[in-house]
Amino acid sequence: MERAGAQDRPGSGDCPGRRKARARGRRRRLAPEVRVLLKSFRTMLHQIRVRPRLATSAAVLAAALLFLPGSLSGPTRALVAWDAGTGLYLVLAWAMMLRASVDSEKMRWRSRLQDDGAAVVLGLSVAAAVASLAAIVLELVGVKNYSARAQTLHLALAGLTILCSWCFVHTAFALHYAHEFYADRGHEGRPCLEFPGGRPPDYLDFMYFSFVIGTTSQTADVSISSRSLRRLALLHGVIAFFFNTTLLAVTINIAAGLI
């Protein structure tokens, strides 16, 4: 009877070794999921750390979408949020570039930190183009039937979105060109971009290069000695051409409808 009672007591048949083995088994079962979560969390923190400007702007965009008044239409809310995010990105980027030193080592370090990556730049460029077209189509279609005050507000929002998107595209490309220039990839002893004057370029030089492509689809007086950068500049020029041409065509059509 005593043996039976002893066996019935909870945990009396468990030895410390078995309990430890079961605990190890539970840890093994949970470990893969925990590792995946930790890896995802570390990746997210790394992306925020290496792209603080982009992450901050995205957070402002998301907050604007959440907290804008519900009385606004969906397209208007989206465009106001987009303008808030891209506007902050431009302010932060231009402030950093105007304060940056021309020292080569500092520029090399800063360009690696500030670059948003080719894939990110291209993806956001397409998003900027789509946002601008949406601004014109969704905000200005039917604007002729609005009151004078409503027409002014819709036209102002569309114009601001186009301006922010256009500047955002070429600023992001300028930062990426700076990263490529200072990336030390050894283009047979020559820099991938050759600026006239022989002095180390600063961020405004890269802005000049990027905005010239954005306005004229050509590289002016800057030579490109890197094959990969020539391809990127080609894609930049194509995006700029279709962006500018489409905006001009749609704007003329809608402006004609207002007359």
Short mmCIF file of C-alpha atoms in Angstrom, two decimals:
data_model
loop_
_atom_site.label_atom_id
_atom_site.label_comp_id
_atom_site.label_asym_id
_atom_site.label_seq_id
_atom_site.Cartn_x
_atom_site.Cartn_y
_atom_site.Cartn_z
CA MET A 1 0.00 0.00 0.00
CA GLU A 2 2.76 2.38 0.82
CA ARG A 3 4.47 1.60 -2.48
CA ALA A 4 1.23 2.27 -4.38
CA GLY A 5 0.68 5.52 -2.51
CA ALA A 6 4.21 6.58 -3.23
CA GLN A 7 3.75 5.86 -6.91
CA ASP A 8 0.51 7.85 -6.96
CA ARG A 9 2.15 10.96 -5.58
CA PRO A 10 2.65 13.50 -8.43
CA GLY A 11 6.19 13.70 -9.61
CA SER A 12 7.34 10.82 -7.38
CA GLY A 13 8.33 8.78 -10.46
CA ASP A 14 10.24 11.68 -12.04
CA CYS A 15 13.93 11.77 -11.51
CA PRO A 16 15.88 15.02 -12.02
CA GLY A 17 17.50 13.62 -15.17
CA ARG A 18 14.14 13.02 -16.84
CA ARG A 19 12.89 16.49 -15.96
CA LYS A 20 16.02 18.06 -17.43
CA ALA A 21 15.66 15.96 -20.59
CA ARG A 22 12.04 17.08 -21.03
CA ALA A 23 13.06 20.72 -20.50
CA ARG A 24 15.78 20.38 -23.11
CA GLY A 25 13.24 18.86 -25.52
CA ARG A 26 10.88 21.79 -25.01
CA ARG A 27 13.73 24.24 -25.63
CA ARG A 28 14.66 22.38 -28.81
CA ARG A 29 11.06 22.54 -30.03
CA LEU A 30 10.85 26.28 -29.37
CA ALA A 31 14.33 27.17 -30.54
CA PRO A 32 13.65 27.35 -34.33
CA GLU A 33 10.69 29.71 -33.89
CA VAL A 34 12.57 31.86 -31.39
CA ARG A 35 15.59 32.02 -33.66
CA VAL A 36 13.43 33.13 -36.61
CA LEU A 37 11.80 35.86 -34.51
CA LEU A 38 15.12 37.07 -33.16
CA LYS A 39 16.65 37.08 -36.63
CA SER A 40 13.71 39.08 -38.03
CA PHE A 41 13.93 41.54 -35.14
CA ARG A 42 17.68 41.97 -35.59
CA THR A 43 17.21 42.48 -39.35
CA MET A 44 14.58 45.15 -38.72
CA LEU A 45 16.82 46.96 -36.21
CA HIS A 46 19.73 46.77 -38.64
CA GLN A 47 17.65 48.29 -41.45
CA ILE A 48 16.52 51.11 -39.15
CA ARG A 49 20.09 51.72 -38.00
CA VAL A 50 21.64 51.83 -41.47
CA ARG A 51 18.72 53.75 -43.04
CA PRO A 52 17.53 56.07 -40.25
CA ARG A 53 16.28 58.75 -42.65
CA LEU A 54 14.20 56.31 -44.68
CA ALA A 55 12.85 54.57 -41.57
CA THR A 56 11.89 57.87 -39.91
CA SER A 57 10.13 59.09 -43.04
CA ALA A 58 8.24 55.80 -43.38
CA ALA A 59 7.13 56.07 -39.74
CA VAL A 60 5.84 59.61 -40.31
CA LEU A 61 4.00 58.45 -43.45
CA ALA A 62 2.33 55.61 -41.53
CA ALA A 63 1.40 57.90 -38.63
CA ALA A 64 -0.15 60.42 -41.00
CA LEU A 65 -2.26 57.69 -42.60
CA LEU A 66 -3.49 56.59 -39.17
CA PHE A 67 -4.22 59.98 -37.63
CA LEU A 68 -5.51 62.12 -40.50
CA PRO A 69 -9.22 62.98 -40.15
CA GLY A 70 -11.61 60.34 -41.43
CA SER A 71 -13.60 63.02 -43.24
CA LEU A 72 -10.89 63.18 -45.91
CA SER A 73 -11.22 60.86 -48.89
CA GLY A 74 -8.90 57.87 -49.21
CA PRO A 75 -6.82 59.32 -52.07
CA THR A 76 -6.44 62.64 -50.27
CA ARG A 77 -5.30 60.93 -47.06
CA ALA A 78 -2.80 58.83 -49.02
CA LEU A 79 -1.36 61.84 -50.84
CA VAL A 80 -1.09 63.99 -47.70
CA ALA A 81 0.69 61.11 -45.93
CA TRP A 82 3.00 60.58 -48.92
CA ASP A 83 3.87 64.29 -48.97
CA ALA A 84 4.60 64.25 -45.23
CA GLY A 85 6.94 61.25 -45.57
CA THR A 86 8.77 62.40 -48.69
CA GLY A 87 8.96 65.98 -47.44
CA LEU A 88 10.66 64.85 -44.24
CA TYR A 89 13.03 62.64 -46.24
CA LEU A 90 14.04 65.61 -48.41
CA VAL A 91 14.55 67.92 -45.43
CA LEU A 92 16.74 65.36 -43.63
CA ALA A 93 18.70 64.47 -46.76
CA TRP A 94 19.37 68.06 -47.81
CA ALA A 95 20.29 69.11 -44.27
CA MET A 96 22.80 66.25 -44.07
CA MET A 97 24.28 67.08 -47.49
CA LEU A 98 24.67 70.80 -46.76
CA ARG A 99 26.45 70.06 -43.46
CA ALA A 100 28.67 67.29 -44.83
CA SER A 101 32.43 67.74 -45.05
CA VAL A 102 34.27 67.34 -48.37
CA ASP A 103 36.96 65.23 -46.68
CA SER A 104 37.32 61.99 -48.69
CA GLU A 105 37.42 59.62 -45.72
CA LYS A 106 34.40 61.24 -44.08
CA MET A 107 32.54 61.23 -47.39
CA ARG A 108 33.32 57.55 -47.89
CA TRP A 109 32.02 56.67 -44.43
CA ARG A 110 28.96 58.91 -44.72
CA SER A 111 28.05 57.72 -48.21
CA ARG A 112 28.03 54.10 -47.03
CA LEU A 113 25.77 55.05 -44.12
CA GLN A 114 23.38 57.28 -46.08
CA ASP A 115 22.91 55.08 -49.15
CA ASP A 116 19.48 53.44 -49.37
CA GLY A 117 20.52 50.71 -51.82
CA ALA A 118 19.92 50.36 -55.54
CA ALA A 119 16.83 48.15 -55.16
CA VAL A 120 15.28 50.52 -52.62
CA VAL A 121 16.06 53.56 -54.78
CA LEU A 122 14.49 52.00 -57.87
CA GLY A 123 11.45 50.72 -55.99
CA LEU A 124 10.80 54.06 -54.34
CA SER A 125 11.32 55.87 -57.65
CA VAL A 126 8.53 53.82 -59.21
CA ALA A 127 6.37 54.48 -56.14
CA ALA A 128 7.04 58.21 -56.48
CA ALA A 129 6.02 58.18 -60.13
CA VAL A 130 2.82 56.29 -59.35
CA ALA A 131 2.02 58.64 -56.46
CA SER A 132 2.40 61.67 -58.70
CA LEU A 133 0.13 60.22 -61.37
CA ALA A 134 -2.40 59.31 -58.69
CA ALA A 135 -2.22 62.90 -57.43
CA ILE A 136 -3.22 64.26 -60.81
CA VAL A 137 -5.79 61.65 -61.76
CA LEU A 138 -7.56 61.22 -58.41
CA GLU A 139 -7.34 64.78 -57.16
CA LEU A 140 -7.99 66.72 -60.36
CA VAL A 141 -10.49 64.56 -62.25
CA GLY A 142 -13.84 66.27 -61.77
CA VAL A 143 -12.24 69.29 -60.08
CA LYS A 144 -14.05 71.58 -62.54
CA ASN A 145 -17.28 70.89 -60.66
CA TYR A 146 -15.79 71.87 -57.26
CA SER A 147 -16.05 75.25 -55.59
CA ALA A 148 -13.22 77.73 -56.15
CA ARG A 149 -11.75 77.02 -52.71
CA ALA A 150 -11.91 73.24 -53.19
CA GLN A 151 -10.31 73.57 -56.63
CA THR A 152 -7.43 75.54 -55.14
CA LEU A 153 -6.85 72.97 -52.38
CA HIS A 154 -6.93 70.00 -54.75
CA LEU A 155 -4.62 71.71 -57.24
CA ALA A 156 -2.20 72.66 -54.46
CA LEU A 157 -2.11 69.10 -53.10
CA ALA A 158 -1.53 67.65 -56.56
CA GLY A 159 1.24 70.15 -57.28
CA LEU A 160 2.93 69.52 -53.93
CA THR A 161 2.83 65.76 -54.47
CA ILE A 162 4.39 66.09 -57.92
CA LEU A 163 7.13 68.39 -56.60
CA CYS A 164 7.94 66.16 -53.60
CA SER A 165 7.95 63.00 -55.71
CA TRP A 166 10.15 64.49 -58.43
CA CYS A 167 12.71 65.84 -55.94
CA PHE A 168 12.59 62.61 -53.94
CA VAL A 169 13.48 60.45 -56.96
CA HIS A 170 16.55 62.45 -57.93
CA THR A 171 17.73 63.02 -54.35
CA ALA A 172 17.65 59.28 -53.67
CA PHE A 173 19.61 58.64 -56.87
CA ALA A 174 22.16 61.32 -55.89
CA LEU A 175 22.81 59.61 -52.55
CA HIS A 176 23.27 56.29 -54.31
CA TYR A 177 25.69 57.80 -56.84
CA ALA A 178 27.74 59.16 -53.91
CA HIS A 179 27.82 55.68 -52.39
CA GLU A 180 28.97 54.13 -55.66
CA PHE A 181 31.68 56.75 -56.11
CA TYR A 182 33.18 56.19 -52.66
CA ALA A 183 32.63 52.41 -52.55
CA ASP A 184 36.27 51.57 -53.41
CA ARG A 185 35.47 49.04 -56.11
CA GLY A 186 38.63 49.74 -58.07
CA HIS A 187 37.59 50.72 -61.58
CA GLU A 188 41.11 50.20 -62.98
CA GLY A 189 42.42 53.04 -60.84
CA ARG A 190 39.74 55.46 -62.07
CA PRO A 191 36.70 56.68 -60.14
CA CYS A 192 33.35 55.53 -61.48
CA LEU A 193 32.34 59.18 -61.99
CA GLU A 194 34.83 61.77 -63.25
CA PHE A 195 33.87 65.34 -62.36
CA PRO A 196 35.66 68.27 -64.02
CA GLY A 197 38.08 70.29 -61.92
CA GLY A 198 39.98 67.44 -60.28
CA ARG A 199 38.67 68.13 -56.76
CA PRO A 200 36.91 65.45 -54.66
CA PRO A 201 33.17 65.82 -55.25
CA ASP A 202 30.79 66.69 -52.44
CA TYR A 203 27.09 65.87 -52.17
CA LEU A 204 26.05 68.92 -54.18
CA ASP A 205 28.15 67.62 -57.08
CA PHE A 206 26.20 64.35 -56.97
CA MET A 207 22.95 66.32 -56.74
CA TYR A 208 24.01 68.23 -59.85
CA PHE A 209 24.74 64.98 -61.68
CA SER A 210 21.43 63.39 -60.63
CA PHE A 211 19.21 66.39 -61.36
CA VAL A 212 20.81 66.95 -64.77
CA ILE A 213 19.82 63.36 -65.66
CA GLY A 214 16.37 64.04 -64.21
CA THR A 215 15.78 67.15 -66.30
CA THR A 216 17.61 66.38 -69.56
CA SER A 217 18.21 62.58 -69.49
CA GLN A 218 21.91 63.20 -70.13
CA THR A 219 25.05 63.37 -67.98
CA ALA A 220 26.36 66.78 -69.12
CA ASP A 221 30.06 67.24 -68.29
CA VAL A 222 30.47 64.25 -65.93
CA SER A 223 32.03 61.08 -67.38
CA ILE A 224 30.99 57.57 -66.27
CA SER A 225 33.75 54.95 -66.30
CA SER A 226 31.84 52.13 -64.57
CA ARG A 227 29.65 49.73 -66.57
CA SER A 228 27.27 49.09 -63.66
CA LEU A 229 26.87 52.81 -63.04
CA ARG A 230 26.22 53.46 -66.74
CA ARG A 231 23.37 50.96 -66.56
CA LEU A 232 22.00 52.63 -63.45
CA ALA A 233 22.25 56.07 -65.08
CA LEU A 234 20.48 54.68 -68.15
CA LEU A 235 17.64 53.38 -66.01
CA HIS A 236 17.54 56.69 -64.14
CA GLY A 237 17.25 58.58 -67.43
CA VAL A 238 14.47 56.30 -68.69
CA ILE A 239 12.51 56.69 -65.44
CA ALA A 240 12.97 60.48 -65.59
CA PHE A 241 11.88 60.65 -69.24
CA PHE A 242 8.64 58.70 -68.74
CA PHE A 243 7.97 60.45 -65.43
CA ASN A 244 8.32 63.92 -66.97
CA THR A 245 6.53 63.10 -70.22
CA THR A 246 3.56 61.41 -68.55
CA LEU A 247 3.16 64.20 -66.00
CA LEU A 248 3.24 66.82 -68.73
CA ALA A 249 0.69 65.00 -70.90
CA VAL A 250 -1.77 64.32 -68.09
CA THR A 251 -1.42 67.84 -66.68
CA ILE A 252 -2.13 69.42 -70.08
CA ASN A 253 -5.22 67.23 -70.56
CA ILE A 254 -6.66 68.11 -67.16
CA ALA A 255 -5.75 71.80 -67.48
CA ALA A 256 -7.60 71.86 -70.80
CA GLY A 257 -10.64 70.44 -69.05
CA LEU A 258 -10.59 73.30 -66.53
CA ILE A 259 -10.77 75.99 -69.21
#
